[in-house]
Tab-separated table of C-alpha atoms in Angstrom:
chain	number	residue	atom	x	y	z
A	1	MET	CA	6.171	12.286	-13.369
A	2	HIS	CA	2.359	12.290	-13.189
A	3	HIS	CA	0.244	10.848	-16.080
A	4	PRO	CA	-3.553	11.569	-16.511
A	5	ARG	CA	-5.502	8.393	-15.636
A	6	LEU	CA	-9.077	7.371	-15.790
A	7	THR	CA	-9.546	5.103	-12.768
A	8	TRP	CA	-12.503	2.761	-12.575
A	9	LEU	CA	-13.713	0.413	-9.922
A	10	ALA	CA	-14.204	-2.951	-11.507
A	11	ALA	CA	-15.719	-4.659	-8.490
A	12	ALA	CA	-15.693	-4.189	-4.753
A	13	ALA	CA	-17.341	-6.276	-2.015
A	14	LEU	CA	-17.282	-5.491	1.701
A	15	LEU	CA	-18.598	-8.561	3.550
A	16	ALA	CA	-18.360	-7.221	7.045
A	17	LEU	CA	-17.417	-4.185	9.108
A	18	ALA	CA	-13.669	-3.359	9.526
A	19	GLY	CA	-11.740	-4.022	12.633
A	20	ALA	CA	-11.528	-1.494	15.356
A	21	PRO	CA	-10.053	1.822	14.118
A	22	ALA	CA	-7.401	3.720	16.015
A	23	LEU	CA	-9.956	5.904	17.749
A	24	ALA	CA	-11.315	6.165	21.355
A	25	ALA	CA	-14.054	8.099	22.912
A	26	GLU	CA	-16.437	8.231	25.857
A	27	PRO	CA	-20.210	8.074	25.035
A	28	GLY	CA	-21.197	11.475	23.684
A	29	ALA	CA	-17.605	12.709	23.452
A	30	PRO	CA	-15.852	13.504	20.108
A	31	LEU	CA	-13.539	10.753	18.793
A	32	GLN	CA	-9.838	11.322	19.284
A	33	THR	CA	-6.924	9.697	17.493
A	34	VAL	CA	-4.838	7.309	19.534
A	35	VAL	CA	-1.100	6.630	18.610
A	36	VAL	CA	1.519	4.249	19.713
A	37	SER	CA	4.780	4.990	17.941
A	38	ALA	CA	5.929	7.954	20.055
A	39	THR	CA	6.155	6.050	23.350
A	40	ARG	CA	5.398	2.299	22.515
A	41	HIS	CA	2.018	2.463	24.214
A	42	ALA	CA	-1.360	3.890	23.327
A	43	MET	CA	-2.081	7.596	24.041
A	44	PRO	CA	-3.960	10.490	22.394
A	45	LEU	CA	-2.244	12.049	19.447
A	46	ALA	CA	-2.425	15.463	21.054
A	47	ASP	CA	-0.511	14.279	24.098
A	48	ALA	CA	2.205	12.317	22.202
A	49	PRO	CA	5.747	13.575	22.936
A	50	ALA	CA	6.525	13.960	19.263
A	51	ALA	CA	5.600	15.674	16.096
A	52	MET	CA	3.254	13.100	14.498
A	53	SER	CA	0.538	12.507	11.932
A	54	VAL	CA	-1.715	9.593	11.093
A	55	VAL	CA	-2.884	8.235	7.785
A	56	THR	CA	-5.979	6.093	8.055
A	57	ALA	CA	-7.220	3.284	5.903
A	58	GLU	CA	-9.827	5.611	4.523
A	59	ASP	CA	-7.109	8.124	3.494
A	60	ILE	CA	-5.190	5.343	1.718
A	61	ALA	CA	-8.340	4.297	-0.212
A	62	GLN	CA	-9.125	7.832	-1.234
A	63	ARG	CA	-5.568	8.379	-2.571
A	64	GLY	CA	-5.643	5.074	-4.509
A	65	ALA	CA	-2.225	4.363	-3.026
A	66	ASP	CA	-0.313	1.232	-4.217
A	67	ASN	CA	2.644	1.679	-1.847
A	68	LEU	CA	3.794	3.624	1.216
A	69	LEU	CA	5.094	6.542	-0.806
A	70	GLU	CA	1.714	7.119	-2.491
A	71	ALA	CA	-0.048	6.646	0.802
A	72	LEU	CA	2.084	9.377	2.544
A	73	ARG	CA	2.506	11.826	-0.279
A	74	GLY	CA	1.451	15.315	0.890
A	75	GLU	CA	1.726	14.580	4.629
A	76	THR	CA	3.376	17.325	6.759
A	77	GLY	CA	7.176	16.962	6.811
A	78	VAL	CA	7.199	14.174	4.222
A	79	ALA	CA	9.338	14.760	1.158
A	80	VAL	CA	9.620	12.666	-2.042
A	81	PHE	CA	12.930	12.383	-3.797
A	82	GLY	CA	13.428	10.922	-7.316
A	83	ARG	CA	15.866	8.153	-7.900
A	84	THR	CA	17.906	7.825	-11.104
A	85	ILE	CA	16.434	4.503	-12.207
A	86	ALA	CA	13.035	3.980	-13.959
A	87	GLY	CA	11.006	6.497	-11.993
A	88	ARG	CA	11.822	5.103	-8.545
A	89	LYS	CA	11.332	7.484	-5.645
A	90	ALA	CA	12.337	7.706	-2.022
A	91	LEU	CA	10.604	9.034	1.032
A	92	ALA	CA	12.307	11.356	3.598
A	93	LEU	CA	11.238	13.024	6.727
A	94	ARG	CA	12.093	16.730	7.467
A	95	GLY	CA	14.509	16.948	4.611
A	96	MET	CA	16.822	14.257	5.918
A	97	ASP	CA	18.324	11.552	3.639
A	98	PRO	CA	15.820	8.778	2.800
A	99	ARG	CA	18.227	6.312	4.498
A	100	HIS	CA	17.581	7.990	7.823
A	101	THR	CA	13.911	6.964	7.949
A	102	LEU	CA	13.144	3.688	9.831
A	103	PHE	CA	10.172	1.630	8.614
A	104	LEU	CA	8.282	-0.643	10.959
A	105	VAL	CA	5.322	-2.988	10.539
A	106	ASP	CA	3.400	-3.683	13.817
A	107	GLY	CA	6.463	-2.663	15.792
A	108	ARG	CA	8.875	-4.795	13.776
A	109	ARG	CA	11.655	-3.759	11.453
A	110	ILE	CA	11.565	-4.611	7.805
A	111	SER	CA	14.906	-5.085	5.982
A	112	ALA	CA	16.538	-1.755	5.459
A	113	SER	CA	17.201	-2.522	1.708
A	114	ASP	CA	17.206	1.137	0.512
A	115	GLY	CA	20.446	1.810	2.437
A	116	VAL	CA	22.116	-1.308	1.161
A	117	ILE	CA	20.913	-1.693	-2.513
A	118	GLY	CA	21.607	1.381	-4.587
A	119	HIS	CA	18.768	3.340	-6.163
A	120	SER	CA	16.162	1.051	-4.640
A	121	ASP	CA	12.792	1.711	-3.135
A	122	PHE	CA	11.951	-1.777	-2.049
A	123	GLN	CA	11.017	-0.794	1.500
A	124	LEU	CA	8.019	1.011	0.230
A	125	ASP	CA	6.298	-2.224	-1.090
A	126	GLY	CA	6.511	-4.414	1.926
A	127	VAL	CA	2.859	-4.546	2.899
A	128	ALA	CA	-0.352	-4.769	0.848
A	129	MET	CA	-2.218	-1.447	1.070
A	130	ASP	CA	-5.617	-3.172	1.635
A	131	GLN	CA	-4.264	-4.807	4.787
A	132	ILE	CA	-3.264	-1.516	6.508
A	133	ASP	CA	-5.339	-0.243	9.334
A	134	ARG	CA	-3.298	3.049	9.697
A	135	ILE	CA	0.159	4.506	9.288
A	136	GLU	CA	1.846	6.597	12.015
A	137	VAL	CA	4.588	9.101	11.103
A	138	VAL	CA	6.914	10.381	13.649
A	139	ARG	CA	8.975	13.332	12.455
A	140	GLY	CA	12.327	13.709	14.197
A	141	PRO	CA	14.922	11.399	15.810
A	142	LEU	CA	13.602	8.517	17.852
A	143	SER	CA	16.602	6.171	18.261
A	144	VAL	CA	15.858	6.093	21.997
A	145	LEU	CA	12.993	3.741	21.239
A	146	TYR	CA	14.014	2.119	18.004
A	147	GLY	CA	17.757	2.353	17.606
A	148	ALA	CA	19.621	2.631	14.272
A	149	GLU	CA	18.084	4.296	11.225
A	150	ALA	CA	15.614	6.405	13.294
A	151	LEU	CA	17.598	9.531	12.630
A	152	GLY	CA	15.105	11.409	10.560
A	153	GLY	CA	12.040	9.761	11.947
A	154	VAL	CA	9.893	6.628	11.937
A	155	VAL	CA	7.146	5.364	9.683
A	156	GLN	CA	5.151	2.661	11.308
A	157	VAL	CA	2.399	0.588	9.573
A	158	PHE	CA	-0.309	-1.083	11.667
A	159	THR	CA	-2.159	-3.909	9.915
A	160	ARG	CA	-5.801	-4.601	10.454
A	161	PRO	CA	-6.548	-6.536	13.647
A	162	LEU	CA	-8.054	-9.989	13.669
A	163	ALA	CA	-11.853	-9.854	13.911
A	164	ALA	CA	-13.850	-11.069	16.939
A	165	GLN	CA	-16.483	-12.431	14.557
A	166	PHE	CA	-15.970	-13.869	11.073
A	167	GLU	CA	-15.590	-11.216	8.337
A	168	GLY	CA	-14.233	-11.133	4.798
A	169	ARG	CA	-13.201	-8.566	2.426
A	170	ALA	CA	-12.590	-8.551	-1.370
A	171	ALA	CA	-11.798	-5.750	-3.767
A	172	VAL	CA	-10.736	-5.418	-7.394
A	173	GLN	CA	-9.576	-2.101	-8.886
A	174	GLY	CA	-8.144	-1.198	-12.310
A	175	SER	CA	-6.780	1.857	-14.043
A	176	GLN	CA	-6.435	2.909	-17.698
A	177	THR	CA	-4.237	5.770	-18.952
A	178	THR	CA	-5.422	8.290	-21.545
A	179	SER	CA	-2.185	8.113	-23.492
A	180	ASP	CA	-0.525	5.243	-25.417
A	181	ARG	CA	2.667	5.233	-23.344
A	182	GLY	CA	1.413	2.503	-20.934
A	183	GLY	CA	0.934	2.597	-17.168
A	184	GLU	CA	-2.426	0.739	-16.995
A	185	GLY	CA	-2.838	-1.715	-14.160
A	186	HIS	CA	-5.011	-3.476	-11.629
A	187	ARG	CA	-5.096	-4.422	-7.943
A	188	ALA	CA	-7.007	-7.293	-6.370
A	189	SER	CA	-7.168	-8.461	-2.741
A	190	ALA	CA	-9.119	-10.733	-0.420
A	191	SER	CA	-8.943	-11.479	3.213
A	192	VAL	CA	-10.810	-13.370	5.902
A	193	SER	CA	-10.482	-13.478	9.756
A	194	GLY	CA	-12.381	-14.589	12.739
A	195	PRO	CA	-12.567	-16.977	15.731
A	196	LEU	CA	-11.696	-20.646	15.381
A	197	GLY	CA	-12.515	-21.604	19.021
A	198	GLU	CA	-12.234	-20.364	22.622
A	199	GLY	CA	-9.551	-17.762	22.655
A	200	LEU	CA	-8.277	-18.605	19.186
A	201	ARG	CA	-8.490	-16.277	16.170
A	202	ALA	CA	-6.927	-16.567	12.639
A	203	GLY	CA	-6.625	-14.558	9.552
A	204	LEU	CA	-5.629	-15.048	5.899
A	205	SER	CA	-4.996	-12.442	3.165
A	206	VAL	CA	-3.900	-12.507	-0.433
A	207	SER	CA	-3.244	-9.648	-2.864
A	208	ASP	CA	-2.064	-9.269	-6.512
A	209	SER	CA	-1.296	-6.022	-8.280
A	210	ARG	CA	0.284	-5.145	-11.642
A	211	ARG	CA	1.241	-1.931	-13.419
A	212	GLN	CA	2.603	-1.735	-16.911
A	213	ALA	CA	5.808	0.336	-17.636
A	214	VAL	CA	5.386	3.917	-18.809
A	215	ALA	CA	7.414	4.871	-21.876
A	216	SER	CA	9.431	8.106	-21.872
A	217	ALA	CA	7.883	11.045	-23.715
A	218	LEU	CA	11.260	12.106	-24.994
A	219	ASP	CA	12.556	8.635	-26.045
A	220	PRO	CA	9.851	5.954	-26.394
A	221	ARG	CA	12.612	3.297	-26.321
A	222	LEU	CA	13.161	4.030	-22.617
A	223	SER	CA	10.987	3.707	-19.515
A	224	ASP	CA	10.040	6.719	-17.458
A	225	LEU	CA	8.351	4.421	-14.931
A	226	GLU	CA	9.192	0.707	-14.529
A	227	GLY	CA	6.421	-1.931	-14.691
A	228	ARG	CA	5.860	-4.176	-11.816
A	229	HIS	CA	3.863	-7.244	-10.667
A	230	LYS	CA	3.517	-7.861	-7.075
A	231	GLN	CA	1.917	-10.852	-5.062
A	232	GLU	CA	1.567	-11.329	-1.310
A	233	VAL	CA	0.183	-13.952	0.982
A	234	SER	CA	-0.051	-13.602	4.815
A	235	TRP	CA	-1.579	-15.443	7.696
A	236	ARG	CA	-1.867	-14.827	11.370
A	237	LEU	CA	-2.833	-16.922	14.437
A	238	ARG	CA	-3.641	-15.419	17.879
A	239	TRP	CA	-4.275	-17.560	20.933
A	240	ALA	CA	-5.389	-16.029	24.291
A	241	PRO	CA	-5.093	-18.987	26.789
A	242	ALA	CA	-5.954	-16.751	29.790
A	243	SER	CA	-7.207	-13.276	30.527
A	244	GLY	CA	-4.477	-10.723	29.765
A	245	HIS	CA	-2.236	-13.190	27.955
A	246	ALA	CA	-1.894	-13.623	24.171
A	247	LEU	CA	0.417	-15.517	21.858
A	248	GLU	CA	0.530	-14.471	18.165
A	249	LEU	CA	2.182	-16.143	15.241
A	250	GLU	CA	2.434	-14.391	11.836
A	251	GLN	CA	4.044	-15.102	8.462
A	252	ARG	CA	4.067	-13.083	5.315
A	253	TRP	CA	5.471	-13.896	1.845
A	254	GLY	CA	5.805	-11.694	-1.129
A	255	GLN	CA	7.024	-11.890	-4.704
A	256	GLU	CA	7.584	-8.891	-6.946
A	257	GLN	CA	8.958	-8.518	-10.505
A	258	ARG	CA	10.001	-5.153	-12.080
A	259	TRP	CA	10.993	-4.410	-15.552
A	260	ALA	CA	12.195	-1.309	-17.442
A	261	ASP	CA	13.865	-0.350	-20.767
A	262	GLN	CA	17.111	1.503	-20.051
A	263	ILE	CA	20.391	2.659	-21.576
A	264	GLU	CA	23.889	2.233	-20.320
A	265	ARG	CA	25.155	5.398	-18.582
A	266	SER	CA	28.693	4.944	-19.852
A	267	GLY	CA	30.706	2.852	-22.307
A	268	ARG	CA	28.851	1.606	-25.404
A	269	ARG	CA	25.524	3.184	-24.404
A	270	ARG	CA	23.589	-0.021	-25.279
A	271	LEU	CA	19.848	-0.260	-24.853
A	272	PHE	CA	18.739	-3.089	-22.617
A	273	GLN	CA	15.827	-4.349	-20.606
A	274	SER	CA	16.378	-4.790	-16.893
A	275	VAL	CA	14.255	-7.343	-14.949
A	276	THR	CA	14.479	-7.407	-11.159
A	277	ASP	CA	12.987	-10.168	-9.015
A	278	LEU	CA	12.297	-9.644	-5.333
A	279	ASP	CA	11.432	-12.220	-2.699
A	280	ARG	CA	10.221	-11.135	0.721
A	281	ASP	CA	9.706	-13.325	3.826
A	282	HIS	CA	8.693	-12.227	7.346
A	283	ALA	CA	7.879	-14.466	10.325
A	284	ALA	CA	7.102	-13.261	13.892
A	285	LEU	CA	6.237	-14.820	17.239
A	286	THR	CA	4.970	-12.469	19.990
A	287	TRP	CA	3.731	-13.065	23.562
A	288	GLY	CA	1.959	-10.154	25.335
A	289	ALA	CA	0.950	-10.274	29.035
A	290	ASP	CA	-1.021	-7.858	31.127
A	291	TRP	CA	0.073	-8.619	34.778
A	292	GLY	CA	-2.200	-6.089	36.376
A	293	GLY	CA	-1.414	-5.222	39.965
A	294	ASP	CA	-1.045	-1.814	41.553
A	295	GLY	CA	1.319	-0.690	38.744
A	296	ASP	CA	-0.598	-2.139	35.802
A	297	TRP	CA	2.466	-3.929	34.594
A	298	ARG	CA	2.608	-5.182	31.043
A	299	SER	CA	5.232	-7.137	29.126
A	300	THR	CA	5.893	-8.053	25.495
A	301	VAL	CA	8.359	-10.687	24.285
A	302	ARG	CA	8.969	-10.982	20.616
A	303	ALA	CA	11.187	-12.738	18.130
A	304	TYR	CA	11.055	-12.237	14.297
A	305	GLU	CA	13.021	-12.549	11.124
A	306	SER	CA	12.717	-10.373	8.016
A	307	ARG	CA	14.400	-11.360	4.672
A	308	LEU	CA	14.685	-9.834	1.263
A	309	ALA	CA	16.331	-11.389	-1.753
A	310	MET	CA	17.047	-9.401	-4.966
A	311	ARG	CA	18.119	-10.768	-8.402
A	312	ASN	CA	18.635	-8.829	-11.598
A	313	GLN	CA	18.900	-9.848	-15.245
A	314	ARG	CA	19.758	-7.628	-18.217
A	315	ASP	CA	19.750	-8.446	-21.898
A	316	ASN	CA	21.836	-7.242	-24.897
A	317	GLY	CA	25.107	-8.205	-23.131
A	318	VAL	CA	24.824	-5.752	-20.355
A	319	ALA	CA	26.122	-6.910	-17.021
A	320	ALA	CA	23.427	-7.438	-14.380
A	321	LEU	CA	23.459	-6.107	-10.839
A	322	ARG	CA	24.820	-8.409	-8.215
A	323	PRO	CA	22.292	-10.373	-6.301
A	324	ASN	CA	21.672	-9.396	-2.678
A	325	ARG	CA	20.172	-11.310	0.231
A	326	LEU	CA	19.477	-9.333	3.438
A	327	ALA	CA	18.150	-10.664	6.770
A	328	ASP	CA	17.358	-9.270	10.189
A	329	ARG	CA	16.784	-11.512	13.134
A	330	VAL	CA	15.556	-9.756	16.235
A	331	ALA	CA	14.614	-10.848	19.735
A	332	GLU	CA	13.324	-8.259	22.184
A	333	VAL	CA	11.611	-7.824	25.539
A	334	GLN	CA	9.669	-4.813	26.775
A	335	LEU	CA	8.179	-4.033	30.213
A	336	SER	CA	6.071	-1.058	31.214
A	337	GLY	CA	4.197	-0.064	34.332
A	338	GLN	CA	3.584	2.547	36.989
A	339	PRO	CA	5.900	1.984	39.983
A	340	ARG	CA	4.387	5.103	41.569
A	341	ALA	CA	1.821	7.756	40.866
A	342	GLY	CA	2.685	10.113	38.060
A	343	HIS	CA	5.347	7.858	36.545
A	344	LEU	CA	4.987	5.448	33.652
A	345	LEU	CA	8.195	3.517	33.281
A	346	SER	CA	9.207	1.550	30.147
A	347	ALA	CA	12.222	-0.655	29.922
A	348	GLY	CA	13.426	-2.956	27.152
A	349	ALA	CA	16.333	-5.011	25.668
A	350	GLU	CA	17.030	-6.049	22.138
A	351	LEU	CA	19.384	-8.379	20.376
A	352	ARG	CA	19.568	-7.931	16.557
A	353	GLN	CA	21.564	-9.896	14.080
A	354	GLU	CA	21.983	-8.393	10.564
A	355	SER	CA	23.444	-10.352	7.654
A	356	LEU	CA	23.998	-9.763	3.966
A	357	ARG	CA	25.042	-12.006	1.076
A	358	ASN	CA	26.818	-10.382	-1.807
A	359	VAL	CA	29.673	-11.711	-4.001
A	360	GLY	CA	31.566	-8.424	-3.437
A	361	LEU	CA	31.998	-9.197	0.267
A	362	PRO	CA	34.993	-11.226	1.400
A	363	GLY	CA	33.740	-14.841	1.525
A	364	GLY	CA	30.489	-13.696	-0.109
A	365	SER	CA	28.704	-12.703	3.151
A	366	ALA	CA	28.995	-10.518	6.213
A	367	GLU	CA	27.067	-10.081	9.451
A	368	SER	CA	26.992	-7.984	12.596
A	369	GLU	CA	25.296	-7.938	15.915
A	370	HIS	CA	23.473	-5.181	17.758
A	371	ARG	CA	22.668	-5.232	21.473
A	372	SER	CA	20.652	-2.457	23.077
A	373	LEU	CA	19.068	-1.463	26.466
A	374	LEU	CA	16.518	1.326	26.962
A	375	LEU	CA	14.832	3.046	29.866
A	376	GLN	CA	12.128	5.701	29.623
A	377	ASP	CA	10.012	7.498	32.185
A	378	GLU	CA	6.899	9.546	31.435
A	379	ILE	CA	6.280	11.977	34.204
A	380	THR	CA	2.949	13.639	34.855
A	381	TRP	CA	3.881	16.884	36.482
A	382	SER	CA	0.323	18.157	36.512
A	383	ARG	CA	-2.879	17.678	34.415
A	384	ALA	CA	-1.503	20.106	31.896
A	385	LEU	CA	2.231	19.287	31.861
A	386	THR	CA	4.086	16.019	31.187
A	387	PHE	CA	7.765	15.254	30.657
A	388	THR	CA	9.259	12.274	28.837
A	389	ALA	CA	12.884	11.295	29.567
A	390	GLY	CA	14.657	8.311	28.094
A	391	LEU	CA	18.055	6.843	27.424
A	392	ARG	CA	19.160	3.968	25.148
A	393	HIS	CA	22.564	2.388	24.682
A	394	ASP	CA	23.378	0.400	21.475
A	395	ALA	CA	26.429	-1.730	21.171
A	396	HIS	CA	27.407	-2.568	17.646
A	397	GLN	CA	29.814	-5.440	16.889
A	398	ARG	CA	31.811	-3.405	14.311
A	399	PHE	CA	31.696	0.366	14.973
A	400	GLY	CA	31.332	0.479	18.730
A	401	SER	CA	28.528	1.954	20.755
A	402	GLU	CA	26.017	4.832	20.736
A	403	TRP	CA	24.018	6.636	23.448
A	404	SER	CA	20.652	8.036	22.496
A	405	PRO	CA	19.030	10.406	25.066
A	406	ARG	CA	15.664	12.047	24.898
A	407	LEU	CA	13.883	14.768	26.908
A	408	TYR	CA	10.464	16.070	25.721
A	409	ALA	CA	7.723	18.191	27.269
A	410	VAL	CA	4.076	18.448	26.428
A	411	TRP	CA	2.143	21.428	27.840
A	412	ARG	CA	-1.579	21.646	27.341
A	413	VAL	CA	-1.990	25.439	27.416
A	414	ALA	CA	-5.707	25.389	26.834
A	415	PRO	CA	-8.241	22.613	25.937
A	416	GLN	CA	-7.565	23.185	22.223
A	417	TRP	CA	-3.928	24.336	22.469
A	418	VAL	CA	-0.904	22.077	23.002
A	419	LEU	CA	2.766	23.239	23.146
A	420	LYS	CA	5.434	20.555	22.501
A	421	GLY	CA	9.228	20.647	22.449
A	422	GLY	CA	12.294	18.716	23.415
A	423	TYR	CA	15.540	17.189	22.459
A	424	SER	CA	15.987	13.695	20.931
A	425	HIS	CA	19.085	11.937	19.518
A	426	GLY	CA	19.164	9.710	16.468
A	427	PHE	CA	21.820	7.715	14.614
A	428	LYS	CA	22.396	5.741	11.500
A	429	ALA	CA	24.759	2.760	11.654
A	430	PRO	CA	27.043	2.063	8.717
A	431	THR	CA	25.800	-0.691	6.454
A	432	LEU	CA	27.680	-3.978	6.067
A	433	LYS	CA	28.747	-2.955	2.614
A	434	GLN	CA	30.142	0.313	3.927
A	435	ILE	CA	32.095	-1.095	6.852
A	436	THR	CA	33.199	-4.636	5.899
A	437	PRO	CA	36.903	-4.625	4.985
A	438	GLY	CA	37.631	-5.444	1.366
A	439	TYR	CA	34.182	-4.746	-0.150
A	440	GLN	CA	34.293	-3.269	-3.693
A	441	GLU	CA	31.579	-2.790	-6.273
A	442	ASP	CA	31.777	-1.383	-9.828
A	443	GLU	CA	28.652	0.113	-11.241
A	444	GLY	CA	28.957	2.017	-14.641
A	445	PRO	CA	31.727	4.660	-14.304
A	446	TYR	CA	31.766	4.380	-10.474
A	447	THR	CA	33.702	2.249	-8.058
A	448	TYR	CA	32.497	1.849	-4.461
A	449	LEU	CA	34.978	0.814	-1.752
A	450	SER	CA	34.256	0.075	1.982
A	451	ASN	CA	35.711	1.977	4.908
A	452	PRO	CA	36.061	-0.127	8.163
A	453	SER	CA	36.730	3.203	10.053
A	454	LEU	CA	33.227	4.627	9.509
A	455	GLN	CA	31.330	5.631	12.613
A	456	ALA	CA	27.605	6.070	13.075
A	457	GLU	CA	25.910	9.208	11.566
A	458	THR	CA	24.254	11.273	14.225
């Protein structure tokens, strides 16, 4: 539900120019947008083998977005679905279920909480908006590159790069509603980045945002929109010991609290306040190397961990939701180069360990392992026609394996006209709650049971 607001800029300071945007051009030529998500390497948006769109930092600022949903609202192929709790909403691509959208930050997964924790939208708040350089949206299956969850498409966030010279940013923004139902809030952020020595750069950012709950117009005792207070701290260190080689270490912490006045959906229909606390933690280590040579070979080795913990409290004797702790641990290697003219080959391997703690699981926890291999070839048939062919194999510890092929063509019919089309496969693996034997959860009038025989959705 939308509420009229008077938004005012309390203070804003821009201490230096922003980092390099996702644009490239020759002198005197018009700028063109460059994207990464469709192939895992940079290329012009018009030539990308996928249906894509890009949301820039300027777009996010103009929309006054406080999360990914607000940043992407109105984009082609992006739909917004309402949840049944406190005004929460979910984002979906091409009408697919919201659980079929994979969210990435700088090429790394964030915990797929929306498919595990009922009625949640926690994936949409994983990164402070002021730290985003751009968002790339790929509409359509892309499991060949990213594996499970990329059934409906991929939303990838790219954060601002570290600056070559010291720069800082600070901003404060507030909003006030025109009604007495609540909803006022503020957002503040600050960041600094720059060189520390020869080949060494560092960055630090902090943010704090708060929004009061919005009371229902039909029953002021209930909340149409939950209140929330979100804080985040992140730092990054990049060391380039030699030309073409870089080692990057990053860590991000976040805390968030949400609250809403609700009523039981069954039984005694008691009024209660629900308070949910979220803790996020993400750490990553990446080594990138440009080996050069005749094939311009490049490699990336990366290891990272993404964790989310959720705790809930309810008053007036109403039972709280079970706590959940999700974790993804991923190690991956990628290699790309041109073994011969007209062919850009990409290969990769990934090991992913997924774990969940919930008292409804036998022993209180469950985990599974994913192993995958991928191979992709981008074939330049002529200056106007390119083909992209790829194949990925995912082996899952519990449900078996899945093959994900892809074949796509891009034909530049005329300088201003591009025709694209192809076939791509996607799949969604069952969650640990769905597939672990013996899991049971009672919520209101409903009882949820696991089914170990479930297979991947395709």
